[in-house]
CSV table of C-alpha atoms in Angstrom, one decimal:
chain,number,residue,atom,x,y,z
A,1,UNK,CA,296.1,130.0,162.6
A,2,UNK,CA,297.3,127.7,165.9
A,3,UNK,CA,297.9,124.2,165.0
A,4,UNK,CA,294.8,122.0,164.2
A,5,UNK,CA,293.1,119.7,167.2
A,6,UNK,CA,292.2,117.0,164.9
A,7,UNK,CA,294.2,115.7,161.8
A,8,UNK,CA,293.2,113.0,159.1
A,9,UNK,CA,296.4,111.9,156.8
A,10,UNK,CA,295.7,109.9,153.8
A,11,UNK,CA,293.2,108.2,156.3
A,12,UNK,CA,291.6,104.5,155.0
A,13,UNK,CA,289.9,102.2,156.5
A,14,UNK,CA,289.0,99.1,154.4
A,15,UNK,CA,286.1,96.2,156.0
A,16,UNK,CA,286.4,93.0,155.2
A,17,UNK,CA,283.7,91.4,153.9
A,18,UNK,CA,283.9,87.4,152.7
A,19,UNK,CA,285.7,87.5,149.7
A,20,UNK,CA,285.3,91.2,149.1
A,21,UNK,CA,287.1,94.3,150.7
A,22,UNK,CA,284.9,97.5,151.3
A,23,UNK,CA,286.3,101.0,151.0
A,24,UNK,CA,284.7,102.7,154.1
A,25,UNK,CA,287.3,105.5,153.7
A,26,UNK,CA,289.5,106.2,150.5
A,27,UNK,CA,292.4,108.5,151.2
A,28,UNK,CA,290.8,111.5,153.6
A,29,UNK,CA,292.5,114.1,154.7
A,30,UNK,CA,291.3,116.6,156.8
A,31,UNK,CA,292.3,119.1,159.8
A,32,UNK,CA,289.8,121.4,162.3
A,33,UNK,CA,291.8,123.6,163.7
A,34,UNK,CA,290.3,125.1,167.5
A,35,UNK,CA,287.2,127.7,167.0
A,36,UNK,CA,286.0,125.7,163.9
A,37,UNK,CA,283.0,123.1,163.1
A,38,UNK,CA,283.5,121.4,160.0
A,39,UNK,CA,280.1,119.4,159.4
A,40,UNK,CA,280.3,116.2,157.1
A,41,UNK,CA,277.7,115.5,154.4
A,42,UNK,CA,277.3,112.3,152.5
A,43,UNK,CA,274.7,109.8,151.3
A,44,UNK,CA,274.2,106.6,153.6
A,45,UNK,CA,277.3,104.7,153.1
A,46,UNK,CA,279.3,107.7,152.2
A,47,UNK,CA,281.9,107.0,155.4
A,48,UNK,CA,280.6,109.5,156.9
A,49,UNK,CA,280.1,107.9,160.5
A,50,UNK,CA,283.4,105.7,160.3
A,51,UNK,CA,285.6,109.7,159.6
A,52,UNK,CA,283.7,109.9,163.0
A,53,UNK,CA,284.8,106.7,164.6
A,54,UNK,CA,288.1,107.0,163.4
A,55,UNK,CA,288.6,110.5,164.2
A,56,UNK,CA,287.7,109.5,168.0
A,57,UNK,CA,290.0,106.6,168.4
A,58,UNK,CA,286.5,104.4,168.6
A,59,UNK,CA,288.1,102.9,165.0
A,60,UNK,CA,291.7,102.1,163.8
A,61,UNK,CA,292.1,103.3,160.2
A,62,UNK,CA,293.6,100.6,157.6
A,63,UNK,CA,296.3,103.1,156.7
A,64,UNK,CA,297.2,106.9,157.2
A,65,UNK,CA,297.6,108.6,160.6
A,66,UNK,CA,295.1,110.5,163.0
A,67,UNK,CA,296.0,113.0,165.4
A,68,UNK,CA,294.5,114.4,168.1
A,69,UNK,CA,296.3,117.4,169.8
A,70,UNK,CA,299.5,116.2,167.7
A,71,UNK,CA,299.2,113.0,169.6
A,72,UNK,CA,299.4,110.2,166.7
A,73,UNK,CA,297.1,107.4,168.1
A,74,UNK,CA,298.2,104.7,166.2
A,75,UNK,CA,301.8,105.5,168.2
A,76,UNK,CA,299.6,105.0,171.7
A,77,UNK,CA,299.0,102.2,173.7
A,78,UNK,CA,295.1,100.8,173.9
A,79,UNK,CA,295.3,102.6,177.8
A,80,UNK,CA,296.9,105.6,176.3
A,81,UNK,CA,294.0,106.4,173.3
A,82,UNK,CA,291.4,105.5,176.0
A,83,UNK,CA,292.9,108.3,178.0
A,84,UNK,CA,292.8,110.8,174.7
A,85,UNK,CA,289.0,109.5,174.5
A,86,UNK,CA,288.3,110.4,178.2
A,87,UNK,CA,290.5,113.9,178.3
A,88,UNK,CA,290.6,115.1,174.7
A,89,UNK,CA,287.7,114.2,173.2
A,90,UNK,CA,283.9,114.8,173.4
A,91,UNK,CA,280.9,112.9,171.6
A,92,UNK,CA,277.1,113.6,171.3
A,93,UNK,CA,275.8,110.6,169.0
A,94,UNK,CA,272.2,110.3,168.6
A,95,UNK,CA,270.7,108.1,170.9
A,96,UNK,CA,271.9,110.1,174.1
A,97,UNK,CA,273.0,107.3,176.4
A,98,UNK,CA,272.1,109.2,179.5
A,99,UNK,CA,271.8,107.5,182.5
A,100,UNK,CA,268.8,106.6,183.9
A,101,UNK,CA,269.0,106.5,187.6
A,102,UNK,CA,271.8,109.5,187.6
A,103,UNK,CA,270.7,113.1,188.0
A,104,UNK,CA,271.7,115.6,185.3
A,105,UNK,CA,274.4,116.5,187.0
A,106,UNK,CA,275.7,112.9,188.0
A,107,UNK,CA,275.8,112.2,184.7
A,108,UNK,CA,277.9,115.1,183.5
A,109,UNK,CA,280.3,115.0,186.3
A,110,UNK,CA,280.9,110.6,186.0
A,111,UNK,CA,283.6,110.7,183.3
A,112,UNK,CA,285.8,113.1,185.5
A,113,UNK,CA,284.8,111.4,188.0
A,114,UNK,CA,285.6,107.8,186.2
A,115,UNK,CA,288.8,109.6,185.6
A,116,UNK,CA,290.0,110.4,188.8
A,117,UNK,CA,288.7,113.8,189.2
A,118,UNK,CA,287.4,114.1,192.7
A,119,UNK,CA,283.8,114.2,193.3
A,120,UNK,CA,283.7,117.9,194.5
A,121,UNK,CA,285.9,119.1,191.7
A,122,UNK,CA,283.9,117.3,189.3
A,123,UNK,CA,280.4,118.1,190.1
A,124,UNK,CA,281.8,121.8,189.7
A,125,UNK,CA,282.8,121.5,186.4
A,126,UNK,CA,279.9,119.6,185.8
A,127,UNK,CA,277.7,122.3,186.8
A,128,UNK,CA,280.0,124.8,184.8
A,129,UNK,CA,279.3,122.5,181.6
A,130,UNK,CA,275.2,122.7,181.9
A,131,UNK,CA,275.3,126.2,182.6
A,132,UNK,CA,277.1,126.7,179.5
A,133,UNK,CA,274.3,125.1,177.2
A,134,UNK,CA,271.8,126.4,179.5
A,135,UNK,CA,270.2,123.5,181.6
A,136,UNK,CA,271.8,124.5,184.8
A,137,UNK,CA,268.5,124.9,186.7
A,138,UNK,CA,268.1,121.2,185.7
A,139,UNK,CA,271.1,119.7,187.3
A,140,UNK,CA,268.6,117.7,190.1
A,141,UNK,CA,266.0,116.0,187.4
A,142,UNK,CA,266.5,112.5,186.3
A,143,UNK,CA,266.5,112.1,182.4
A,144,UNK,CA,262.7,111.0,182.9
A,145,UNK,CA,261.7,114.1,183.5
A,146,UNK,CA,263.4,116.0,181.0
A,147,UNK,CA,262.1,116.9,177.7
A,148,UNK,CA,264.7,115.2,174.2
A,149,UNK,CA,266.2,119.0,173.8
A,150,UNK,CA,267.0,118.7,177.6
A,151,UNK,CA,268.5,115.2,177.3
A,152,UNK,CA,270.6,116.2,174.6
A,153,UNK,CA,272.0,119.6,176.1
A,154,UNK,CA,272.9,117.2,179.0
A,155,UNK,CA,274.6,115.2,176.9
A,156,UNK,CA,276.5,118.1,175.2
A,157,UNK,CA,277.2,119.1,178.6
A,158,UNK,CA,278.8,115.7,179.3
A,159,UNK,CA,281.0,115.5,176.1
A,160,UNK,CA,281.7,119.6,176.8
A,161,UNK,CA,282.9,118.8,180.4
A,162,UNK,CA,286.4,119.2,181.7
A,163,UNK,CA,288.9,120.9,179.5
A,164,UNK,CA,288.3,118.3,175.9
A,165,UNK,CA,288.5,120.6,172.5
A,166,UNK,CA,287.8,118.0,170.4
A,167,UNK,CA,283.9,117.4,169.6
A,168,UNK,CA,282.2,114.9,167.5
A,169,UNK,CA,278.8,115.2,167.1
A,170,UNK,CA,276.5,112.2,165.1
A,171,UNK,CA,273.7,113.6,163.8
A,172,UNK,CA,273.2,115.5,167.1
A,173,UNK,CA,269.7,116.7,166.4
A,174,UNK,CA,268.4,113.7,164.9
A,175,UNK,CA,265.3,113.0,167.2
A,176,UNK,CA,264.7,116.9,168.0
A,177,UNK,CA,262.1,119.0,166.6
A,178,UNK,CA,263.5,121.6,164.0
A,179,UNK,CA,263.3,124.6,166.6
A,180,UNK,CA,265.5,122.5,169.4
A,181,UNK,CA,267.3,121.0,167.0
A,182,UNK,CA,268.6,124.7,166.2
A,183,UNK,CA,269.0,125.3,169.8
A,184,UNK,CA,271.4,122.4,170.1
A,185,UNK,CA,273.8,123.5,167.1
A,186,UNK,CA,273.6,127.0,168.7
A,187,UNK,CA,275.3,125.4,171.7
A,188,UNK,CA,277.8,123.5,169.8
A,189,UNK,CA,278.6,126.5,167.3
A,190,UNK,CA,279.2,129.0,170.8
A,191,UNK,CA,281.7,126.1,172.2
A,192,UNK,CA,283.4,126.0,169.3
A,193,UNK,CA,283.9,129.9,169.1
A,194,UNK,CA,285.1,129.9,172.4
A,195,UNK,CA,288.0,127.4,171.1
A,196,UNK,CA,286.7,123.9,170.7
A,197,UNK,CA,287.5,122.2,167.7
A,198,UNK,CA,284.5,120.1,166.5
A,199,UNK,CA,283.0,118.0,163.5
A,200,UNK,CA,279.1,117.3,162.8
A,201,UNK,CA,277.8,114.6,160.6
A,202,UNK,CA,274.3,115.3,159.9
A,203,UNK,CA,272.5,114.3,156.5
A,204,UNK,CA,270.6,117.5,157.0
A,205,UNK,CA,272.2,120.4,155.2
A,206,UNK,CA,270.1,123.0,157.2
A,207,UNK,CA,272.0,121.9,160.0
A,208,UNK,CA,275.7,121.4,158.3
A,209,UNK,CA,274.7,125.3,157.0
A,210,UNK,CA,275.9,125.8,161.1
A,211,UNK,CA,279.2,124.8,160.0
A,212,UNK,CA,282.5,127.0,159.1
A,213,UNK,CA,283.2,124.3,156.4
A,214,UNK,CA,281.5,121.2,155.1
A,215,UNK,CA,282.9,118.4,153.6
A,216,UNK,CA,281.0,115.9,151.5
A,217,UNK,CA,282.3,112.5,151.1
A,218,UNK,CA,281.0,110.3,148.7
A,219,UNK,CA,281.9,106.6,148.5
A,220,UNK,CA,284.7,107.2,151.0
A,221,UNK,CA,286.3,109.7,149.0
A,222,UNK,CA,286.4,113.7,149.8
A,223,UNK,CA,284.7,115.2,146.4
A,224,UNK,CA,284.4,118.8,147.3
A,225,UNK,CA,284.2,121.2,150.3
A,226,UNK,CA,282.5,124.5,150.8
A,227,UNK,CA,283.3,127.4,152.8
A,228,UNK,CA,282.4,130.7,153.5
A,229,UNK,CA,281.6,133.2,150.8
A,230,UNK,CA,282.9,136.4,150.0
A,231,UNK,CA,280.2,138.1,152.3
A,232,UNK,CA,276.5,137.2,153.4
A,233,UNK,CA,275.8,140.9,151.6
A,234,UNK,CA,276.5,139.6,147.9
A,235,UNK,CA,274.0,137.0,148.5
A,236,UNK,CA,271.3,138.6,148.9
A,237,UNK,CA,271.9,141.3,145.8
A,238,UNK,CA,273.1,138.8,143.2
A,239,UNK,CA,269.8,137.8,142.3
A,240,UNK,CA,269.4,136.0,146.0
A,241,UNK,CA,265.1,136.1,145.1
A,242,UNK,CA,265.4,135.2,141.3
B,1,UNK,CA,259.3,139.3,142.5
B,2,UNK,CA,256.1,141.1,141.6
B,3,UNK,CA,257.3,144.9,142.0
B,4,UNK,CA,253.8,146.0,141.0
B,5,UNK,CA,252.0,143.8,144.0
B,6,UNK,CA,254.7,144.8,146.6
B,7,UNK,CA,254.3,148.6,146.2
B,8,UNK,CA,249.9,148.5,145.8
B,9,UNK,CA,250.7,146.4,149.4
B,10,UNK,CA,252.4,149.0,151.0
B,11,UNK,CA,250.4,151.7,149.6
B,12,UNK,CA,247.3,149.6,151.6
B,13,UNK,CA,249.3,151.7,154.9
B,14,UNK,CA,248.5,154.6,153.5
B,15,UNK,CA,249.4,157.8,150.7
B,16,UNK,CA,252.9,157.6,150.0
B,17,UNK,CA,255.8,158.6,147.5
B,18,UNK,CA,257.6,157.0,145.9
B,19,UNK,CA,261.1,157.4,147.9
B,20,UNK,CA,258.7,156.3,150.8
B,21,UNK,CA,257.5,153.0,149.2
B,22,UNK,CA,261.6,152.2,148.4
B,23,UNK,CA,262.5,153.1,152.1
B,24,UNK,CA,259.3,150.7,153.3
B,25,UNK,CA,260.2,147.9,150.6
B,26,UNK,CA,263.7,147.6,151.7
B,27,UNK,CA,263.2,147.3,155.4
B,28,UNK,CA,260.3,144.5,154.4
B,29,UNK,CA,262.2,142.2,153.0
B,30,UNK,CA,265.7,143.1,154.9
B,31,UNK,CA,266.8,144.7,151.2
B,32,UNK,CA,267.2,141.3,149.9
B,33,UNK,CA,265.3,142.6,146.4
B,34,UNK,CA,266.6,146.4,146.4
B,35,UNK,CA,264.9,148.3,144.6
B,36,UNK,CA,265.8,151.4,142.4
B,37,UNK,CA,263.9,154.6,142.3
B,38,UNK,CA,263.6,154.4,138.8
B,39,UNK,CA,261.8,150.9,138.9
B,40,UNK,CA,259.7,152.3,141.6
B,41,UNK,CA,258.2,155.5,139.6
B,42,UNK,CA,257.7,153.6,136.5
B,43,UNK,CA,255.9,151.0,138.2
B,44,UNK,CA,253.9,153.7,139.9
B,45,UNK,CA,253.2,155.5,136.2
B,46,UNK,CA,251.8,151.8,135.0
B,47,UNK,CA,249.9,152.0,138.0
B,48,UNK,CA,248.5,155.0,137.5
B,49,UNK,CA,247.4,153.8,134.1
B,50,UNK,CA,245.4,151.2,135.1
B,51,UNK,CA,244.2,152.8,137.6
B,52,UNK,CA,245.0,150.9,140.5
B,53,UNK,CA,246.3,153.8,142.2
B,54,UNK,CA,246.1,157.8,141.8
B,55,UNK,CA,248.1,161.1,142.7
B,56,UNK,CA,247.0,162.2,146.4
B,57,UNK,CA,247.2,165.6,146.4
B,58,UNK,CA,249.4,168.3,145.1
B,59,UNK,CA,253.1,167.4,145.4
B,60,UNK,CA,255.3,168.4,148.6
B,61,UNK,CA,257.9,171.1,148.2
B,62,UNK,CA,260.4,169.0,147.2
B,63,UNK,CA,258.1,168.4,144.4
B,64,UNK,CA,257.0,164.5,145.4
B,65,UNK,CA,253.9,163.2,144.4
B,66,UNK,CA,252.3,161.0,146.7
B,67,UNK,CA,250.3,158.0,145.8
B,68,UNK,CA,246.9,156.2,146.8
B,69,UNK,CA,244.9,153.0,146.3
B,70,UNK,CA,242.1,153.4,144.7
B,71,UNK,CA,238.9,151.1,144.3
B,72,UNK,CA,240.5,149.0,142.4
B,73,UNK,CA,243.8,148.9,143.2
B,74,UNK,CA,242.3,147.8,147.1
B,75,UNK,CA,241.0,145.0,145.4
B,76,UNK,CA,243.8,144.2,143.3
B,77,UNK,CA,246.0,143.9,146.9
B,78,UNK,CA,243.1,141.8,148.5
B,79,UNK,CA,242.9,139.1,145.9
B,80,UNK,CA,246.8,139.4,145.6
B,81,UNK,CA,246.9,138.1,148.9
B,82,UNK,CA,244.4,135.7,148.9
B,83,UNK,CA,245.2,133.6,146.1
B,84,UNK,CA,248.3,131.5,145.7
B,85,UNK,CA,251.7,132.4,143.8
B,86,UNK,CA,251.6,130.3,140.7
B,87,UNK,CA,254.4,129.0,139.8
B,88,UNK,CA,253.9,129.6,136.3
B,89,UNK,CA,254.6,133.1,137.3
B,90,UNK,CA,258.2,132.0,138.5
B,91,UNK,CA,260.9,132.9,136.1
B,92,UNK,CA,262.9,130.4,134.3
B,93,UNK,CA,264.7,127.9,136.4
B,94,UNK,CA,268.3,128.0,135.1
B,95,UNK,CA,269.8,125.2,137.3
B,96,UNK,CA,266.6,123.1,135.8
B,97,UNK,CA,267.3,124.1,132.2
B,98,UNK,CA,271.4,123.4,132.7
B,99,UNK,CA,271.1,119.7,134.2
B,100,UNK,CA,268.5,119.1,132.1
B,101,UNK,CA,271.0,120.2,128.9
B,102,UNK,CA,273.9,118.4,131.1
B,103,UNK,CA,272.3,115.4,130.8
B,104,UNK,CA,271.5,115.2,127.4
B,105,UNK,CA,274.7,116.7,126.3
B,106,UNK,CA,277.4,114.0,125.5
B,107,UNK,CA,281.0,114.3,127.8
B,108,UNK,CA,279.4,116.3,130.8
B,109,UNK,CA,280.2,114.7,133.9
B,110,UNK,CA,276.6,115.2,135.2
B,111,UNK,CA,277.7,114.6,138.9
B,112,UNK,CA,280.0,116.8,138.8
B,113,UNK,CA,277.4,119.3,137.9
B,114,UNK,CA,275.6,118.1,140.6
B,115,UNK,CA,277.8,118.7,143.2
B,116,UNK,CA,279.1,122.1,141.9
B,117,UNK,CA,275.9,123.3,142.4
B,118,UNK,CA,275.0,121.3,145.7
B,119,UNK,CA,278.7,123.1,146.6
B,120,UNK,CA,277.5,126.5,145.5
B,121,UNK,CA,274.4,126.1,147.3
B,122,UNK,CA,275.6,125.2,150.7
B,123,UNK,CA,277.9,128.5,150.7
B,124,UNK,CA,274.6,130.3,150.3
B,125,UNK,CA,273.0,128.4,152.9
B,126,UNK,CA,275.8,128.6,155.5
B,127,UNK,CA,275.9,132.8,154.6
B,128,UNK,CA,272.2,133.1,155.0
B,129,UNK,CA,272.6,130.8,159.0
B,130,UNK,CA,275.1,133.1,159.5
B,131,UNK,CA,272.4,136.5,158.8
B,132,UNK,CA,269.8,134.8,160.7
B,133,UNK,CA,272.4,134.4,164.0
B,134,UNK,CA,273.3,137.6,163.7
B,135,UNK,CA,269.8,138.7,162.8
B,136,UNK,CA,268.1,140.7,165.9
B,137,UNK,CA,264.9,138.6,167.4
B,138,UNK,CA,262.4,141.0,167.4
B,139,UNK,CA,262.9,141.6,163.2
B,140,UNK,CA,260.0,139.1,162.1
B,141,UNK,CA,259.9,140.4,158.7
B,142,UNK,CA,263.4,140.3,158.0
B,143,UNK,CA,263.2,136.7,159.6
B,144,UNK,CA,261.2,135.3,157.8
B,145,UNK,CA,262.6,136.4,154.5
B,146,UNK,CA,265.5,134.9,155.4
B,147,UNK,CA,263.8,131.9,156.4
B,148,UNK,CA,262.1,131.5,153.3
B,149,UNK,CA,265.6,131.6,151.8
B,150,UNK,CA,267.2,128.8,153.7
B,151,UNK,CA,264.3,126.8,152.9
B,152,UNK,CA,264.3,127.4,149.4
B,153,UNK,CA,268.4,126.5,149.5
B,154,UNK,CA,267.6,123.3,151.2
B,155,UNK,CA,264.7,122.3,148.8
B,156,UNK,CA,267.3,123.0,146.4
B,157,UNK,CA,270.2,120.8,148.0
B,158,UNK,CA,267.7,118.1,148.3
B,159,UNK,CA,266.2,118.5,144.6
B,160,UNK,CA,270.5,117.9,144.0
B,161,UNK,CA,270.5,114.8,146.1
B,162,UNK,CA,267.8,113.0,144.3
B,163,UNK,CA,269.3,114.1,141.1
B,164,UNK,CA,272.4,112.6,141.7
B,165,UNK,CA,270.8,109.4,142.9
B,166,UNK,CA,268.6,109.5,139.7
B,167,UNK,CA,271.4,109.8,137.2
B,168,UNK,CA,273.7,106.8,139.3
B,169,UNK,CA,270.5,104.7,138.9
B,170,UNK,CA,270.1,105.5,135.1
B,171,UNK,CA,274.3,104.9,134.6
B,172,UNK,CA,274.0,101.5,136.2
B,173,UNK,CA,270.9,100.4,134.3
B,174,UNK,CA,273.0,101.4,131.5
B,175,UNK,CA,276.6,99.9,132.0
B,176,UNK,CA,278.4,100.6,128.4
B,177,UNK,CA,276.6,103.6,127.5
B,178,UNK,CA,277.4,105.4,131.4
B,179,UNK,CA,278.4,108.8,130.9
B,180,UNK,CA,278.8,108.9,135.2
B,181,UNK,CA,282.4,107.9,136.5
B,182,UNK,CA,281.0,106.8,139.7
B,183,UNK,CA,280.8,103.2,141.4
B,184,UNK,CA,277.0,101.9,142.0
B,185,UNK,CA,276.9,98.8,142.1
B,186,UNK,CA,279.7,98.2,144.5
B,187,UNK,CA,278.6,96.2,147.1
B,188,UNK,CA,277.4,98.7,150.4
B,189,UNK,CA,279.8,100.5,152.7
B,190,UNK,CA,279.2,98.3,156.0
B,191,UNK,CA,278.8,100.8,158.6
């Protein structure tokens, strides 16, 4: 198996409250290795949003390392993990953050674009990056006038865009109806099969059931993981209707 | 599964043996409750008893006997359909039975149960996603089977959840006596 995009070492990240000090993340360790989605499970509070933050540079753990394409972050400069952000990594959070007065297009193509990518170069990847999640024809519409599965395959797009193979996704589907919502994971499952290495929090096991591997945290601590089975076959004759 | 129900159904399509009825079942429900030939001729026999269904014809000359509905046994399919699965019907739910011994059994880490299962579970549900991508569109039948499936697995996962949140609550109410090694009433993670 090639080496892993994303590693978590003995990752902790403590919050200080007053007098008190709260666990957020207890000792994780974790790696997604390119062509897998690991999805993250967890009760509110679990950590399972601050694994997120940490794994995207957005947070700085307490202790243990994080690497992202062997690159150890806490080793980088503040310029040099905003870069990693901008080239490496892609998110799709919840509330899409699309802008308002930029076309489709304009807003896929803006963080190349932000990074010094010239504008023609740019707005062809961009329109590379909502073909592949299958909005391409939308690429002139303002968000307005795009339905919430539209919005959010533009904002896949936008964290797909360029050549980033690390994707974080916070409860992607969370304001889509359940048949979109599938659509979405479709899209984010394909990238990852075609060598992206990505990570889902979602509350919804439906949707971590996308997922090569899931990981439940509880209290900031890993408890168990599951992966694939033996074979979808056995499932359905060991008693699958009892 | 009612066995009896399934094959009066497909016998509503028409006369039919019972390799036939086996062949139809299977590609129903995407073989997800195979069925064996025995089952299916000593179902049909029973059948045949009550009436519900009767030879059609002479037998072929491989020597099969086809089947068909009679009277009855079209009004046995009708009101099949049109009333509701009871539950009572449902055979015993073992994961019920188990936490319910877990948690009146002393030294069983009840969580730990919990997520075993809620472990076990998600395997199944990520295998049956998996089908249902690979699944071909136009296979409604076999689609919604599998349907039903993932949504029974999440109902399941969720049933877990509130489980888990049940026993934490009863631990904390109960400090000295809590069989559960888990922290509740740590203050809240800050997000």
């Amino acid at each position: 198996m090639s080496a892993p995009v994303l590693v978590l070492s003995g990752v902790t990240r403590e919050h200080r409250q007053g007098d008190t000090v709260v666990h957020a993340l207890r000792g994780v360790d974790l790696a997604v290795h390119p062509g897998e989605l690991v999805a993250v499970m967890g009760p509110s509070g679990s950590g399972k949003s601050t694994l997120l933050h940490v794994a995207g540079g957005l947070d700085t753990p307490t202790a243990g390392r994080v690497l992202v394409e062997d690159r150890d972050l806490a080793e980088l400069s503040a310029a040099q993990v905003a870069a990693v952000r901008r080239r490496s990594i892609g998110y799709v959070f919840q509330d899409l953050n699309l802008l308002p007065s930029l076309t489709a297009l304009e807003n896929v193509s803006l963080p190349l674009e932000l990074d010094g990518t010239r504008g023609g170069l740019a707005r062809r990847a961009a329109r590379d990056a909502l073909d592949e999640v299958g909005v391409g024809h939308l690429a002139g519409r303002f968000p307005d006038d795009m339905s919430g599965g539209q919005q959010q395959r533009v904002a896949i797009a936008r964290a797909l865009v360029g050549p980033r193979r690390l994707l974080l996704a916070d409860e992607p589907t969370g304001a889509l109806d359940s048949t979109t919502g599938e659509e979405v994971l479709r899209v984010l499952r394909a990238r990852c099969e075609a060598g992206a290495a990505g990570v889902l929090v979602t509350h919804e096991a439906r949707h971590a059931a996308w997922a090569d591997r899931v990981v439940f945290l509880r209290d900031g601590v890993v408890v168990d993981q599951s992966g694939p089975a033996a074979g979808a076959e056995s499932l359905l004759t060991a008693g699958g209707g009892a | 599964m009612s066995i009896r129900h399934g094959l009066l159904a497909l016998l509503e399509r028409g006369p039919r043996h019972g390799y036939q009825l086996r062949a139809e079942f299977d590609a129903a429900t995407g073989a997800t409750w195979p069925l064996n030939v025995g089952q299916v001729y000593s179902t049909l026999d029973r059948l045949e008893r009550d009436g519900l269904v009767a030879q059609d014809g002479d037998p072929d000359p491989d020597g099969r006997i086809a089947y068909r509905l009679t009277d009855t046994g079209h009004a046995e399919v009708r009101g099949w359909f049109a009333s509701p699965v009871s539950p009572k019907g449902a055979p015993r739910d073992e994961l019920a039975i188990k936490l319910a011994l877990a948690v009146t059994t002393p030294g069983v880490d009840v969580l730990s149960v919990v997520q075993t299962q809620r472990t076990g579970t998600m395997t199944a549900l990520q295998e049956l996603t998996r089908l249902k991508t690979r699944a071909a569109g136009d296979d409604l039948a076999w689609s919604l089977v599998l349907d039903s499936l993932v949504f029974r697995a999440e109902a399941e996962i969720r049933w877990l959840d509130h489980c888990e949140a049940r026993v934490a609550r009863a631990a904390a109410a109960r400090p000295q006596n809590a069989v559960v090694p888990v922290s509740t009433t740590g203050p809240a993670v800050r997000r």
